[in-house]
Coordinates of C-alpha atoms in Angstrom, one line a residue:
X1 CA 203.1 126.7 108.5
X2 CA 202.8 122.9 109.6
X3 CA 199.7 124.2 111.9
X4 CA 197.8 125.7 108.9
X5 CA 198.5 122.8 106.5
X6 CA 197.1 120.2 109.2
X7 CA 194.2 122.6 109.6
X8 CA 193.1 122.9 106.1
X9 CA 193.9 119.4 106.0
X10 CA 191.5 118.2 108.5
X11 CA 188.3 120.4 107.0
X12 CA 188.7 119.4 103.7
X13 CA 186.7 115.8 104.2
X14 CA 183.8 117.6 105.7
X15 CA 184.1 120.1 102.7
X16 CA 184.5 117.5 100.1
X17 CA 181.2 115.4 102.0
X18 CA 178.9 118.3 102.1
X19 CA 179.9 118.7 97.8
X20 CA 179.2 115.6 97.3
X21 CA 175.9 115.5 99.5
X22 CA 175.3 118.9 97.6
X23 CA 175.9 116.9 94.0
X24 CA 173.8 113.8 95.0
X25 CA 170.7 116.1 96.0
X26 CA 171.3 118.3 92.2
X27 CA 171.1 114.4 91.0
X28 CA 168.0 113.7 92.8
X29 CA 166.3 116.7 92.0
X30 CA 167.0 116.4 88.5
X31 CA 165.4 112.4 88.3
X32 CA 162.7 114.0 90.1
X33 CA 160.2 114.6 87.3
X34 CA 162.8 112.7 84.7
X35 CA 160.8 110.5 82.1
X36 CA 164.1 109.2 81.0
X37 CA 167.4 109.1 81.8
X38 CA 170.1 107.9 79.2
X39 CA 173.9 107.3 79.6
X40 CA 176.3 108.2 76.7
X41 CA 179.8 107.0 76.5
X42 CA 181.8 110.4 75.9
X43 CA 185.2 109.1 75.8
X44 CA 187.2 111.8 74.6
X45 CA 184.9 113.9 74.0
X46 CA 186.1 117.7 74.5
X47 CA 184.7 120.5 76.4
X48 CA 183.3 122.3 72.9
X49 CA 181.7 118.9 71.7
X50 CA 179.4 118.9 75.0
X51 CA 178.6 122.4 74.8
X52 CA 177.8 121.8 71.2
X53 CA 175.5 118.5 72.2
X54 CA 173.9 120.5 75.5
X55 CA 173.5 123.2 72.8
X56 CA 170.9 120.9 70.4
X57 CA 169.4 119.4 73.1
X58 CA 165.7 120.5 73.2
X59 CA 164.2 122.8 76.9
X60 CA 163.5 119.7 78.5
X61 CA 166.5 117.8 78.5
X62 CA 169.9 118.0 80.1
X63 CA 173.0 116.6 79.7
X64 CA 174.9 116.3 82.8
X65 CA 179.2 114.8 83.5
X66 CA 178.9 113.6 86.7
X67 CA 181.2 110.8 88.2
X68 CA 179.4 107.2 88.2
X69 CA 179.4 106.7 92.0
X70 CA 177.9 110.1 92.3
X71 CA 174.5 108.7 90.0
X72 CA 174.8 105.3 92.0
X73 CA 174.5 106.9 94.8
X74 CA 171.3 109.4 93.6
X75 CA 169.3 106.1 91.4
X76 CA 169.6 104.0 94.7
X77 CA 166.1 102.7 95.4
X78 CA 164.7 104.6 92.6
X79 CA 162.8 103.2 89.4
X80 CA 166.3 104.2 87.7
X81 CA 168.4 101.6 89.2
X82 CA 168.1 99.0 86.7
X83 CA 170.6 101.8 84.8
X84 CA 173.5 100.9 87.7
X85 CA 175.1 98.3 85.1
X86 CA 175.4 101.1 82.6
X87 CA 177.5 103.3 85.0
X88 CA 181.2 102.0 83.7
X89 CA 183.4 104.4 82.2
X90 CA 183.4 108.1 80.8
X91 CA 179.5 108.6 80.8
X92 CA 177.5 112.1 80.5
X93 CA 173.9 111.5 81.8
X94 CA 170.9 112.7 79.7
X95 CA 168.0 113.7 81.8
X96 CA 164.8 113.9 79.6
X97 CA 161.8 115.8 81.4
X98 CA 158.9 115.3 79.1
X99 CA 157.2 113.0 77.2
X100 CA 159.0 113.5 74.2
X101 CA 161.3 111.3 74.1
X102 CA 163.0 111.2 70.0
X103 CA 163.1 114.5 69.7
X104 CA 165.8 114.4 73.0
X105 CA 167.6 111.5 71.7
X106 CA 167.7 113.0 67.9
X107 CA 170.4 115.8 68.5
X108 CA 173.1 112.9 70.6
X109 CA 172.2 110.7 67.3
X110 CA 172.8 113.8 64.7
X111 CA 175.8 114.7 67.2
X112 CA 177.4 111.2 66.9
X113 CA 176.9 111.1 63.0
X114 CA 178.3 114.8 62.1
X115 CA 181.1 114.4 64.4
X116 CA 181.7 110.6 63.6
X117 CA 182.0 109.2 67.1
X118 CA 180.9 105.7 66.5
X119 CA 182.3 104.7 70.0
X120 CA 180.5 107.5 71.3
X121 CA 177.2 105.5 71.4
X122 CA 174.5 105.3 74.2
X123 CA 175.4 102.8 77.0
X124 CA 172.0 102.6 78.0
X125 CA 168.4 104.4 79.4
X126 CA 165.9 103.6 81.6
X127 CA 162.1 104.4 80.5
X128 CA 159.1 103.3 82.3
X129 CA 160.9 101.1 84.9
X130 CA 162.2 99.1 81.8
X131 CA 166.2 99.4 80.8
X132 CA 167.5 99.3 77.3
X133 CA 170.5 98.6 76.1
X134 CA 172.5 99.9 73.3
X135 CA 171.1 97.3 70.9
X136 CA 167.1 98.3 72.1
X137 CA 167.4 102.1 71.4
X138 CA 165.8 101.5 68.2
X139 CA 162.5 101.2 69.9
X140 CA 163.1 104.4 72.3
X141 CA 164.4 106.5 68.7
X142 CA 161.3 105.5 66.7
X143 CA 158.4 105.3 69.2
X144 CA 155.8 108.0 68.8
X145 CA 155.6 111.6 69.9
X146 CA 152.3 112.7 72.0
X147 CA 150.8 114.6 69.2
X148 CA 151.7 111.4 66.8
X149 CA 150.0 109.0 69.4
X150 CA 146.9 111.7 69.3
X151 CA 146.5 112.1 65.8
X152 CA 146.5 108.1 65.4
X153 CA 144.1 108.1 68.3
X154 CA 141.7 110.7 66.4
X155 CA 142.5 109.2 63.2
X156 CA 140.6 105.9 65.0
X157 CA 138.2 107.5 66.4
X158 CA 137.1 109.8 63.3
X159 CA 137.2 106.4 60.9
X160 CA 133.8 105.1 61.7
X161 CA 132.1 108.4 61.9
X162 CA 132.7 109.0 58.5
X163 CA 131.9 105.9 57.3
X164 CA 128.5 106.6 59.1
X165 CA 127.7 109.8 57.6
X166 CA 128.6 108.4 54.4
X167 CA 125.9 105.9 54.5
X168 CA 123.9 108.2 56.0
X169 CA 124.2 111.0 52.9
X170 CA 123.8 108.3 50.4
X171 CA 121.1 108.2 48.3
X172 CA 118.4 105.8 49.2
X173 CA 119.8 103.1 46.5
X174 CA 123.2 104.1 47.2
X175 CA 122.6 103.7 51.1
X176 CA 121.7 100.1 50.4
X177 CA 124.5 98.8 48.8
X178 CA 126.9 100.6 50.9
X179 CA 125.3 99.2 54.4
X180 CA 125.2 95.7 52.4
X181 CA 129.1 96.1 51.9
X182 CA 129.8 97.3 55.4
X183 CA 128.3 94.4 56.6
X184 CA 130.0 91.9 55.0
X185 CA 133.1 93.4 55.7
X186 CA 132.5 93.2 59.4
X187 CA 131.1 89.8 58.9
X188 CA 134.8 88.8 57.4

């Protein structure tokens, strides 16, 4: 019996190295095409109450519980490692792989509200190389989605074609006064 115990004694470090290898590649894969990645302070959280947050979470995010040594390890040399500070604690790792960020963060806001967990907060993201903390995710919850930035873009675009056409269509008389009162707005 002492024979078997020392055997499965010895192979469990290489086991427990290649999971852990195996872990830290899932990691890597996962900040592969990651546009953000966000930790959340789940203290106490229970295994329903992630199911239920992984549940809201849009296609292209994930929420991940993974030890904080673990996502050291993975964010080393990456544009994520400004997030290192973040990793204290009981965190769950939100992995956002589009563009859209609000509508990932929404559900882990709505989560926190309907559940009241107002410890349960974010500890922190990285976006664009920059990191916010818990007091800057304002800025990451109200920013614009693609199809917001778009319609502001066309919205910008369209502005001075219809002010052209309208002159244009104008009476004679009427064009007058109307290219008289564009100009000295753009004069001002």
């Amino acid at each position: 019996m002492t024979s078997l115990r020392s055997a499965v004694a010895t192979s469990l470090p290489p086991i427990r190295a290649a999971i852990s290898r195996m872990k830290q590649d899932m990691m890597r894969r996962e900040l592969e095409n990651c546009h953000l990645l966000a930790g959340i302070w789940c203290h106490g959280l229970t295994v329903r109450q992630l199911q239920a947050l992984r549940g809201a979470l849009p296609p292209a995010a994930k929420l991940v519980v993974a030890k904080n040594t673990l996502l050291e390890k993975a964010i080393a040399g990456t544009r994520w490692e400004p997030l290192r500070p973040c990793a204290k604690g009981m965190n769950a790792w939100l992995f956002v792989h589009s563009d859209e960020i609000p509508p990932a963060l929404k559900p882990c806001r709505d989560f926190q509200r309907d559940f009241k967990l107002a410890l349960n907060d974010f500890t922190g993201a990285v976006f664009e190389g920059r990191l916010y903390g818990p007091d800057n995710f304002q800025a990451l919850e109200t920013m614009p989605t693609r199809m917001e930035s778009y319609a502001y873009l066309l919205g910008c675009l369209q502005t001075p074609a219809v002010s052209l056409l309208s002159i244009l269509q104008a009476p004679e008389g009427d064009a007058d006064q109307a290219a008289e009162g564009a100009a000295a707005t753009s004069e001002k």
